[in-house]
XYZ file of C-alpha atoms in Angstrom:
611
model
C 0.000 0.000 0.000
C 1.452 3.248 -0.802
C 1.980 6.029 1.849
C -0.092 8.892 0.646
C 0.932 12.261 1.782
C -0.970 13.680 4.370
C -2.418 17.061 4.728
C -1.287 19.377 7.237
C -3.329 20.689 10.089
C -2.713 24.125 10.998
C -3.155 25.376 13.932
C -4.568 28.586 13.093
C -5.832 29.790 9.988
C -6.153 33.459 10.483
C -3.731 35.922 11.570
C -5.958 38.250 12.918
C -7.071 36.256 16.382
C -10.583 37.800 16.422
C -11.177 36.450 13.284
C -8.997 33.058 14.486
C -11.548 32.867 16.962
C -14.751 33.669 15.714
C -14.466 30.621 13.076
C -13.992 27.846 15.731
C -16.274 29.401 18.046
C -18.947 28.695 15.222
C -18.804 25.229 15.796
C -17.839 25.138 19.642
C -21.028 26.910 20.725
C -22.973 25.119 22.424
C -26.147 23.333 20.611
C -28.970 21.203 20.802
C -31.618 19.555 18.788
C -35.455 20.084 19.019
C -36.407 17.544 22.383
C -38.677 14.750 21.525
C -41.025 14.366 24.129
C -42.614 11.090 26.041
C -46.039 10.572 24.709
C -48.020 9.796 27.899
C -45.370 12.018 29.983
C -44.622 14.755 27.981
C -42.433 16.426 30.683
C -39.525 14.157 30.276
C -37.628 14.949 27.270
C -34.536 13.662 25.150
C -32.569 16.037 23.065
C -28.731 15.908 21.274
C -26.282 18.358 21.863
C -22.636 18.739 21.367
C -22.491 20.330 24.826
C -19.729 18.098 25.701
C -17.874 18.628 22.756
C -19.333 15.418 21.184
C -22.774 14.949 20.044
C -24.493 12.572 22.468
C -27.635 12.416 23.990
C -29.595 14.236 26.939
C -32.212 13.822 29.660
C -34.713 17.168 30.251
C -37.100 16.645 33.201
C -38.960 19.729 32.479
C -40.676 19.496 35.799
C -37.530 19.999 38.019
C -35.832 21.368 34.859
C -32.530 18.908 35.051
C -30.894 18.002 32.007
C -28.528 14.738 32.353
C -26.201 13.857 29.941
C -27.313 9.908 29.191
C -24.198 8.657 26.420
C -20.674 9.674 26.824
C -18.587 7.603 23.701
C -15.436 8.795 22.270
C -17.527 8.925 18.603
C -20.914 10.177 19.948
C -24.249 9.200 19.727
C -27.525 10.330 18.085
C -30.139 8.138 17.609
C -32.307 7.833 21.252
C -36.220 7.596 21.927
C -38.278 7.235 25.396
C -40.588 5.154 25.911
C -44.223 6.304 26.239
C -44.158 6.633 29.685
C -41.070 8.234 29.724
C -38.986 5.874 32.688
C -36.616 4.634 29.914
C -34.542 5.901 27.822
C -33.036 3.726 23.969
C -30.113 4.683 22.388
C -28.672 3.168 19.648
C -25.220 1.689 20.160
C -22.345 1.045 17.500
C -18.928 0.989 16.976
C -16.789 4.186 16.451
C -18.980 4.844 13.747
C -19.837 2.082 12.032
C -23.660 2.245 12.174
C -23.800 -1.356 13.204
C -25.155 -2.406 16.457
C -28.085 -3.043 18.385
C -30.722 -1.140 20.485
C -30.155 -0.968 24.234
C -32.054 0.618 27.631
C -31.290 2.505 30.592
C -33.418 4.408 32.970
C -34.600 8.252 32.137
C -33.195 8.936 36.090
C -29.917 7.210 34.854
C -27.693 4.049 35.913
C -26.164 2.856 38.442
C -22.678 3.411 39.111
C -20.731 0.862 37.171
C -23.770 -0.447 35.418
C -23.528 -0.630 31.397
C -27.443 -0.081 29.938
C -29.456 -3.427 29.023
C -30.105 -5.326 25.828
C -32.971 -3.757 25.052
C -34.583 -6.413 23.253
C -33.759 -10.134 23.876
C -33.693 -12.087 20.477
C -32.910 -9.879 18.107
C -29.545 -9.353 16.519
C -27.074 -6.419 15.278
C -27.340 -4.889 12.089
C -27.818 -1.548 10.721
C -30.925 0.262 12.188
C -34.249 -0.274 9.835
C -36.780 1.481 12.378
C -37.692 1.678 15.692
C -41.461 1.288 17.397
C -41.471 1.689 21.147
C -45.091 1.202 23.082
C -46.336 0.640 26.394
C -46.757 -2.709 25.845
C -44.987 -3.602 22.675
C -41.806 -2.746 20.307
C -41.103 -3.285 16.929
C -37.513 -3.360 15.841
C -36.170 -3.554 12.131
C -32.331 -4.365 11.637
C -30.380 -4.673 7.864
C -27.777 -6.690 7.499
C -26.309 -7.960 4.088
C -29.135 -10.967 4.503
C -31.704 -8.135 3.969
C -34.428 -6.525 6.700
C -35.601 -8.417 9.651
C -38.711 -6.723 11.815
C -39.384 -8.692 14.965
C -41.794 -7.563 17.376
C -41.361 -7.973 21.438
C -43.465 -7.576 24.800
C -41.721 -4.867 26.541
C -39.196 -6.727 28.344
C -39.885 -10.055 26.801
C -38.333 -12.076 23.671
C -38.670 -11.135 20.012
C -40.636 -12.685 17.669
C -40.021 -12.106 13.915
C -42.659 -10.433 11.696
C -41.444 -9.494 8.903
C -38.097 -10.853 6.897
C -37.084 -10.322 3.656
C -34.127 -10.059 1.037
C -35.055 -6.715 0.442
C -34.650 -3.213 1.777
C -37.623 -2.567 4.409
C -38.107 -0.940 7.802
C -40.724 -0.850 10.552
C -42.343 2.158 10.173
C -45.760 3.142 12.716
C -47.116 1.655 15.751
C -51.093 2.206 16.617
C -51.867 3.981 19.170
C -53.308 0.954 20.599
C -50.883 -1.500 19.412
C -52.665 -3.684 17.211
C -51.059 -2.709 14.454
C -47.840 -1.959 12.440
C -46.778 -0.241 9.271
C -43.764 -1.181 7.227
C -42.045 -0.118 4.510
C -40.767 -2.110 1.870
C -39.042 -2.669 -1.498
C -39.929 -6.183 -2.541
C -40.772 -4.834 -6.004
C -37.284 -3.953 -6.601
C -37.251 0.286 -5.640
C -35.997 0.944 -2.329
C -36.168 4.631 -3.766
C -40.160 4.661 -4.302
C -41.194 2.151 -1.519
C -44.734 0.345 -0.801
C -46.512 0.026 2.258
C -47.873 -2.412 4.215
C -49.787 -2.918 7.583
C -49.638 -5.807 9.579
C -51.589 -7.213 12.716
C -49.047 -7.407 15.869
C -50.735 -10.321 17.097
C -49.733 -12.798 14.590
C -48.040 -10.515 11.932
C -50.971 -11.245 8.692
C -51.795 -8.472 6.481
C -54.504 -5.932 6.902
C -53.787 -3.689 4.001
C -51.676 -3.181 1.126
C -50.626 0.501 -0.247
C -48.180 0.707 -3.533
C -48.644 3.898 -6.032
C -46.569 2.032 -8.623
C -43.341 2.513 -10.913
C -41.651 5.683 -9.750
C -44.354 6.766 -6.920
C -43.152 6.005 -3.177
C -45.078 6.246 -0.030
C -43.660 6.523 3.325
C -45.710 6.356 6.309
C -45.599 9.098 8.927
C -47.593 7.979 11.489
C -50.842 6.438 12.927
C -53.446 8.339 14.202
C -52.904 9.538 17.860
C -56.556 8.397 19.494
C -56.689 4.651 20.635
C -58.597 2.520 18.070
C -58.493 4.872 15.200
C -56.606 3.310 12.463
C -56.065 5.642 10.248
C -52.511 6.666 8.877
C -51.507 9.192 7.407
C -49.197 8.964 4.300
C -46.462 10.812 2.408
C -47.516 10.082 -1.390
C -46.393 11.877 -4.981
C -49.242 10.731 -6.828
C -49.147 14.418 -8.803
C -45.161 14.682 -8.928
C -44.340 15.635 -5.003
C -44.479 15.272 -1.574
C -48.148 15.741 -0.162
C -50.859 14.168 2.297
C -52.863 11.631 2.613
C -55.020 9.883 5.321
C -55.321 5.867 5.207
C -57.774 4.309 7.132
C -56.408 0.726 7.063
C -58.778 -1.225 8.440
C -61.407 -0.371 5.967
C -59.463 0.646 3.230
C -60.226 3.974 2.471
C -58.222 7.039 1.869
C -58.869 10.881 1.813
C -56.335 13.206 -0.190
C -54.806 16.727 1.615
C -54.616 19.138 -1.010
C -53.347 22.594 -0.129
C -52.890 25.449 -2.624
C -48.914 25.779 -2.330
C -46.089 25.514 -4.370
C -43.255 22.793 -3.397
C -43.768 20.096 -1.171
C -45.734 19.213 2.326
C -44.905 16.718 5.371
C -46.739 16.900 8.496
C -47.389 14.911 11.437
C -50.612 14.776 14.080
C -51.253 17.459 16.894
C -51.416 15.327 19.927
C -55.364 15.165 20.428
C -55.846 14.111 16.554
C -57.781 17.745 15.887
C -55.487 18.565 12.787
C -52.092 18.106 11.573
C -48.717 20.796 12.020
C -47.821 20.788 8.051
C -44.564 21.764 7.538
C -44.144 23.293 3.528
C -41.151 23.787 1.564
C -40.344 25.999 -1.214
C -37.181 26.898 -2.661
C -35.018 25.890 0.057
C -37.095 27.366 2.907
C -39.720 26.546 5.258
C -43.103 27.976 6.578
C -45.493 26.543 8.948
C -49.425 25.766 9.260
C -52.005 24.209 11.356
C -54.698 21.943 9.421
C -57.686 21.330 11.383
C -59.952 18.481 10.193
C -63.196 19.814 11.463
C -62.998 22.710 9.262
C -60.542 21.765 6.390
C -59.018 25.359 7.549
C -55.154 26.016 6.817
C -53.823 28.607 8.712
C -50.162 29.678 9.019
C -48.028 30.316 11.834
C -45.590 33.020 11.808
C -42.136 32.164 12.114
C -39.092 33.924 10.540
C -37.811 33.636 6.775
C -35.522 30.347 7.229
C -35.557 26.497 7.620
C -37.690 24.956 10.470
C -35.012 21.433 11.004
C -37.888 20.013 12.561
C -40.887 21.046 14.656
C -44.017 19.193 16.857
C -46.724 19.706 18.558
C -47.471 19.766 22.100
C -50.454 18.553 23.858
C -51.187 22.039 25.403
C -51.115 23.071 21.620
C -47.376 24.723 22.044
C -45.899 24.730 18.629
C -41.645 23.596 19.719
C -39.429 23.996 17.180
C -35.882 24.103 15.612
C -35.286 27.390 13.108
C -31.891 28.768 11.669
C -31.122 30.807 8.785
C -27.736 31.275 6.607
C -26.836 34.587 8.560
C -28.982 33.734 12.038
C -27.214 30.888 14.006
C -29.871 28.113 15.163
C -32.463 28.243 18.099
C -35.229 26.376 19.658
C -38.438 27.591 19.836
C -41.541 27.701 21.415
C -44.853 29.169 19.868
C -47.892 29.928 22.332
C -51.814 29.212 20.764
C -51.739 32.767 21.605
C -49.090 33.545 18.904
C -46.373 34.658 21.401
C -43.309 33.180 20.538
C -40.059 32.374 22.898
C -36.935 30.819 22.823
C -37.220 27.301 24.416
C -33.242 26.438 25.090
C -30.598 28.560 25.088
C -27.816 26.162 26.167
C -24.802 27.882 28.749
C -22.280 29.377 27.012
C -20.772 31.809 24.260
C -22.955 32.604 21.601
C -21.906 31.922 17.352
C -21.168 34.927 15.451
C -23.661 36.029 12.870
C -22.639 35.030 8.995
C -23.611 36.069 5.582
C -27.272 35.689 3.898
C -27.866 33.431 0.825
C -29.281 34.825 -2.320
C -31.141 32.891 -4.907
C -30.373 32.040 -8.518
C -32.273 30.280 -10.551
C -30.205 28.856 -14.102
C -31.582 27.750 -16.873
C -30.507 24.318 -18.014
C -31.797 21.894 -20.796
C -33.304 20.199 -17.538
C -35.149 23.071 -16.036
C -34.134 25.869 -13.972
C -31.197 25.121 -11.179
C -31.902 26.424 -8.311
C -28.627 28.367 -6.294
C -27.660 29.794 -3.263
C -25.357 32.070 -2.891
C -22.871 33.937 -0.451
C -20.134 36.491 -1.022
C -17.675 37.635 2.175
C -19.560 41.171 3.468
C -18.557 43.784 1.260
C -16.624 41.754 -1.068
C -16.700 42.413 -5.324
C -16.311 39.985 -7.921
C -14.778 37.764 -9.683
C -13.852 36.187 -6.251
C -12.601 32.752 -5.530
C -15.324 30.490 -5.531
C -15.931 27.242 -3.782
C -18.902 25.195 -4.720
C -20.726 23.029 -2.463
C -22.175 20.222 -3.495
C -24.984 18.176 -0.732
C -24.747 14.549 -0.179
C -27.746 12.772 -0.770
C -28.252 12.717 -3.528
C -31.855 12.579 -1.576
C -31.176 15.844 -0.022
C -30.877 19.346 -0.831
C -29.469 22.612 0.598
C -31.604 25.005 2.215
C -31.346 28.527 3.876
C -29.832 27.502 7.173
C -27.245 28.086 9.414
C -23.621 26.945 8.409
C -20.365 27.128 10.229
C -18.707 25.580 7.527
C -19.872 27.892 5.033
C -18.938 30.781 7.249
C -15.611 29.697 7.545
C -15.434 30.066 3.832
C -16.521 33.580 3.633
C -14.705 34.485 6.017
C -11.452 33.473 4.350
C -12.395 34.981 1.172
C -14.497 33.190 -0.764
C -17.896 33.398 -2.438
C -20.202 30.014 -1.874
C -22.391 28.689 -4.345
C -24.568 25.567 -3.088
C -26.203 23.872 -6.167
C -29.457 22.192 -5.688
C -28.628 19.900 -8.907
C -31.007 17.494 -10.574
C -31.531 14.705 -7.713
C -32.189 17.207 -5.233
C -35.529 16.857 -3.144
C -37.780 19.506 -2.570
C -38.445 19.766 -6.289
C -41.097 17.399 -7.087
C -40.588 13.861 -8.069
C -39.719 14.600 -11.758
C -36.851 16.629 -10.489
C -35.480 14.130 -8.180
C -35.787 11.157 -10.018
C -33.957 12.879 -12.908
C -30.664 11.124 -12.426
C -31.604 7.605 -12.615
C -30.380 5.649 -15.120
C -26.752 8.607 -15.300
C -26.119 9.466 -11.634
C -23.422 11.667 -11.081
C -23.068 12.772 -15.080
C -26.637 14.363 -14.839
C -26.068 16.369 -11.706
C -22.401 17.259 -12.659
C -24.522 18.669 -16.026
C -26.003 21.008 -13.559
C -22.847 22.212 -11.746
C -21.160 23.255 -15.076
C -23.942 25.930 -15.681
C -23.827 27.134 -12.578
C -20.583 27.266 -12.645
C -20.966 29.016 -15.993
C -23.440 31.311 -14.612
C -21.564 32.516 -11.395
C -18.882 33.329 -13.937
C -20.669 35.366 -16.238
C -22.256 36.918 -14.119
C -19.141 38.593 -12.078
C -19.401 36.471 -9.131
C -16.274 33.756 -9.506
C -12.904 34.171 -10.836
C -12.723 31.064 -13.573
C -9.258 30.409 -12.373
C -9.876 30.037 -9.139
C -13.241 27.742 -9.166
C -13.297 24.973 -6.022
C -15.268 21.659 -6.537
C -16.410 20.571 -3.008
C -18.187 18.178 -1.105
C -18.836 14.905 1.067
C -20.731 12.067 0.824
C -22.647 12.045 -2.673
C -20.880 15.720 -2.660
C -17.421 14.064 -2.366
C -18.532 11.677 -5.172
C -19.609 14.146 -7.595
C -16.275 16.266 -6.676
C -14.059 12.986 -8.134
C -16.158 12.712 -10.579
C -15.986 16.295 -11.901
C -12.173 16.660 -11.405
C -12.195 13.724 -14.070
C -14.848 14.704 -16.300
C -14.443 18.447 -15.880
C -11.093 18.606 -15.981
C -10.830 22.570 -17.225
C -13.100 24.349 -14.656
C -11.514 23.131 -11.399
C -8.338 24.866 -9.802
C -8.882 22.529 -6.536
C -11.404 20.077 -5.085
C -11.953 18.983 -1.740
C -13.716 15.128 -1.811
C -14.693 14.417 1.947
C -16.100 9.990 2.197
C -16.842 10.076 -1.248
C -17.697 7.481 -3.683
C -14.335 7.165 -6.062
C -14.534 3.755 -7.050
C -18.101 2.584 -7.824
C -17.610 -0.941 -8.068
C -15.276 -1.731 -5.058
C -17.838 0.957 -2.776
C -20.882 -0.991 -3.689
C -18.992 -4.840 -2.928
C -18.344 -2.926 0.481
C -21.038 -0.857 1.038
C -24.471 -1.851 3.672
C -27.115 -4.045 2.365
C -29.356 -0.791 2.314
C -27.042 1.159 -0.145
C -26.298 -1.454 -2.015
C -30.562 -1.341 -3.018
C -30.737 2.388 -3.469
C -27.944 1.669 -5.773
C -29.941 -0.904 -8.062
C -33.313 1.475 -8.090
C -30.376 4.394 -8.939
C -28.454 2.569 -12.066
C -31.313 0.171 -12.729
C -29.060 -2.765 -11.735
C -26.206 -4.321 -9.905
C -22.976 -3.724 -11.385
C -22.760 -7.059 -12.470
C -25.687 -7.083 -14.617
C -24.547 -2.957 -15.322
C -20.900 -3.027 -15.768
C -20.242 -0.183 -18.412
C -23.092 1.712 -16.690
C -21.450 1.809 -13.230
C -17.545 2.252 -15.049
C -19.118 5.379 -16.905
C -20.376 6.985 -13.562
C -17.587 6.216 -11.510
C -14.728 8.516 -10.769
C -11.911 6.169 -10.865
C -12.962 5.506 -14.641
C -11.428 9.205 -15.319
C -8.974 9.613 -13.003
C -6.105 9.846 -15.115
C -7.811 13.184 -16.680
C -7.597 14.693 -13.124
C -5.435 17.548 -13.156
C -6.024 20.179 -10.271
C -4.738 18.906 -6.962
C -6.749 17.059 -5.033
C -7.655 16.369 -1.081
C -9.558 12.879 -0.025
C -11.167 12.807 3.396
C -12.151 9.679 4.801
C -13.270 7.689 7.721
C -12.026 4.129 8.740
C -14.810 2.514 9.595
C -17.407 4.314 6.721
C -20.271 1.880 6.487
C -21.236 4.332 3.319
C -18.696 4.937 1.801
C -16.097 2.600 2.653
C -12.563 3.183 2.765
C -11.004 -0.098 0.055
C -12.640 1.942 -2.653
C -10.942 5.346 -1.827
C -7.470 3.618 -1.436
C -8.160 2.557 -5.033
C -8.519 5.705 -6.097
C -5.462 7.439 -4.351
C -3.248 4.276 -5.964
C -3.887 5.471 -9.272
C -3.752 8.981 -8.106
C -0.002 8.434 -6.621
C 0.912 5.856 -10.002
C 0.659 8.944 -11.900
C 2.171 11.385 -9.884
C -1.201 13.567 -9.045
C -0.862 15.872 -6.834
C -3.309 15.291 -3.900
C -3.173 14.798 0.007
C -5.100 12.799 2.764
C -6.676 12.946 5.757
C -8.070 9.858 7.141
C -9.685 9.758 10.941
C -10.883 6.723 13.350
C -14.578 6.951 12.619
C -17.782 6.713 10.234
C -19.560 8.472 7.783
C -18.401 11.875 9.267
C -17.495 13.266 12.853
C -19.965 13.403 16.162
C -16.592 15.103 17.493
C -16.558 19.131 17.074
C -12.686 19.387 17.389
C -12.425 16.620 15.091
C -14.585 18.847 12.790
C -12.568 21.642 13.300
C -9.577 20.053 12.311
C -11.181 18.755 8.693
C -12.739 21.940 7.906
C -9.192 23.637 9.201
C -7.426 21.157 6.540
C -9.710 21.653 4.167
C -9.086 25.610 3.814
C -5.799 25.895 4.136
C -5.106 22.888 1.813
C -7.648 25.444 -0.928
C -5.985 28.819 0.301
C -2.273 26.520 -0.645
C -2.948 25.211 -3.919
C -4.685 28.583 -5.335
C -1.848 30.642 -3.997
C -4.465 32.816 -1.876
């Protein structure tokens, strides 16, 4: 194996120590996630924060107004729940990363000294989390592994039973409120991107109802109906080319269509009595809020600041709690009265993040429709500037008007950011996001080029001094365009991409390696020239701006055999490129470990363009 030059670290990347210290304080401050709340105690809460300097999870007793800190692991921790009567607390329990483990239980007060939490669920084994039902009485549990999904249902307390197994992608999806029954999701017509429903009896696992839209047309269930013995469900469909409503009443088999008069797309959940639904709406990379009541078919909007809501619920007093950031406002929890009043809910100990720049919109015209941008210069800075483009992971994502300390670091050391919704994006309608199947990576990097073309023209970036950036899907569609774009990148910045497709998906989880199939239309043994035209290794020789490779050890995603193929050609050829490889996953629970990427990143950029 060859030994790949590392990247340096620098210890500072400012001279001037205000600004020095205003970038890392960004990511030090202290903060916390929207708490989820038990559902028949509502006063004991669970809530993430990096508090500690790691993400991990935390206990709020509202009522005595103690917060506990419940995981403390050298790689953090992220996914908890409570059970409905809020005494326990699951967390979700891998290794350094890895995604693979197993469920387990301690009590919301805490452990004893020298205790290690329970297996929360006797007869079940590891795997990669595929949902997560906790009741009063019973759990369901789903769990991937490369033998496909396994859902096994439990008494609390008692041994599992299986209900559901198959070779394909699936995951336990809703628990009644009375706990008769149980939605799943699943793929067993080959499209883990556009999956079916079904809803089974807990009591012996047969079918009560079937739900599948067809070709192209997924449906994911949100959640059952909060009053005991109602069975209906309601549904996230695309039946007229994006995300809206429906409710499913299972047990008889009818359904009833939400259709609201706005542009973009619609998820919701239930307000706690089952009066009407909080709809959350998104357009053009921001959010807006609304109540839907049921008796009335009345949609009425709440009034929250121009941003992105990361997540929001309702309480059963009819409090409205939720998360809201913007590009140049750093994040906050909320709380919104019936009365309208509005107040912050946390506001964790602790120094405060600096403001950052705003993000203006673009919209480009492409031969696939308009790409939508977002856009940030330094404060009073004039074009052409360097520019460093950020591209989302995903590809089932997209970037939105929030809060971003890793932008801000950008600006602050000089450079204009462009963030490129490409085709593939969600929040675009179905047509949009579907768009790259069958040419991943090609079609999206289609879109980059005109925005990249655009920003140019228009003033904004200096063509010389263009950055290609990005992790995850972003890290693969960097590779990719510093082979197949060879001319418009000075630099790019790849953090656990995808570089060789072939090698990530003979390595990659069971549940990738099915997104991958609906993506291409195939496994790479039934698609070989498909999957060697879309992968970056294909055109690495044709890289020739200098190049720097993040990635984990223990990347369940994108795993780490595939990138050393890549470097090895890289080095056979004399590229010139650097590494950074860390003991974790799919990305960093660990702030200073974040600081130190995002402080490589830069001032490997600032090197190689001379800035």
């Amino acid at each position: 194996m060859t030994d790949h030059p590392s990247t340096d670290i620098p210890e500072q990347l400012f001279d001037d120590p205000q600004a020095e210290a205003r970038w890392k304080e960004r990511f030090t401050a202290r903060r916390t996630s929207l708490p989820g709340w038990a559902e028949d105690a509502p006063d004991r809460n669970l809530y993430v924060s990096n508090a500690s300097g790691v993400w991990e999870v935390y206990a709020w007793d509202r009522a005595t107004d103690t917060h506990r800190q419940v995981t403390d692991r050298p790689n953090g921790t992220y996914h908890a729940t409570l059970t409905p009567d809020g005494e326990q607390v699951w967390w979700f329990a891998d290794t350094d990363g890895d995604e693979f483990g197993s469920w387990v239980v301690e009590p919301f007060a805490g452990r004893a000294a020298g205790t290690e939490p329970a297996e929360a669920v006797p007869g079940t084994h590891a795997g990669y989390p595929a949902g997560l039902q906790v009741g009063a009485k019973v759990v369901a549990v789903g769990m991937s592994t490369d033998d496909g999904t396994t859902i096994w249902t439990a008494p609390v307390g008692g041994e599992a039973t299986v209900i559901y197994q198959s070779e394909h992608d699936a995951g336990a999806g809703s628990l009644s409120k009375d706990e008769r029954l149980l939605s799943i999701s699943h793929s067993e017509h080959g499209d883990s991107r556009h999956p079916a429903l079904r809803v089974l009896r807990v009591a012996d696992g047969s079918v009560v109802a079937e739900k599948w839209d067809g070709e192209g047309k997924g449906l994911d269930s949100i959640g059952f109906s909060p009053i005991a013995g109602d069975p209906r469900l309601l549904v996230l469909h695309e039946r007229r080319g994006r995300e809206e409503l429906l409710v499913w009443d299972v047990e008889a088999d009818t359904e009833s269509l939400l259709e609201f008069d706005l542009p973009g797309e619609i998820v919701a959940d239930w307000y706690p009595d089952g009066s009407g639904l909080l709809v959350v709406h998104t357009h053009q990379s921001r959010n807006t809020l609304y109540r839907y009541d049921f008796a009335t078919g009345s949609l009425s909007a709440l009034d929250i600041p121009k941003g992105t809501v990361g997540s929001a619920s309702a309480r059963p007093d009819g409090t409205i709690e939720y998360s809201w950031s913007s590009a140049g406002q750093p994040p906050v929890v909320r709380a919104m009265a019936t009365d309208g009043s509005d107040r912050v809910l946390l506001e964790p100990a602790g120094h405060k993040p600096a403001p950052s720049q705003d993000l203006e919109d673009a919209f480009v015209p492409t031969v696939g429709g308009d790409v939508h941008a977002l856009v940030a210069r330094p404060e009073g800075a004039e074009g052409p500037l360097p520019t460093v483009f950020l591209l989302h992971g995903g590809p089932h994502a997209a970037d939105e008007d929030r809060f971003s300390a890793y932008r801000a670091v950008w600006l602050d050391a000089g450079f204009a950011v462009v963030h490129v919704n490409y085709r593939g994006s969600t929040g675009y309608g179905s047509a949009w996001r579907d768009a790259i199947e069958g040419r991943p990576g090609l079609t999206e990097l289609e879109d980059v080029a005109a925005v990249q073309d655009w920003a140019v023209e228009s003033g904004l970036a200096d063509p010389a001094r263009c950055v290609v950036n990005g992790a995850s899907w972003g890290g693969y569609l960097t590779l990719l365009a510093l082979g197949t774009q060879p001319e418009r990148w000075a630099a790019g910045v790849a953090g656990v991409p995808v570089a060789d497709y072939v090698a990530a998906y003979e390595d990659e989880m069971e549940p990738l390696r099915a997104y991958d199939r609906a993506l291409f239309g195939g496994s790479p043994e039934e698609l070989p020239a498909l999957y060697k035209e879309c992968s970056p290794l294909t055109y690495v020789d044709s890289v020739r701006a200098p190049v720097l490779v993040l990635a984990g050890e223990n990347d369940p995603r994108c795993p780490i055999r595939q990138i050393e193929n890549y470097l090895e050609r890289l080095a056979a050829r004399g590229s010139k490129y650097e590494v950074y490889r860390y003991d974790a996953g799919h990305g960093s629970l660990v702030v200073a470990e974040t600081i130190k990427q995002t402080a490589a990143e830069v001032a490997f950029t600032r090197r190689v363009l001379n800035l």
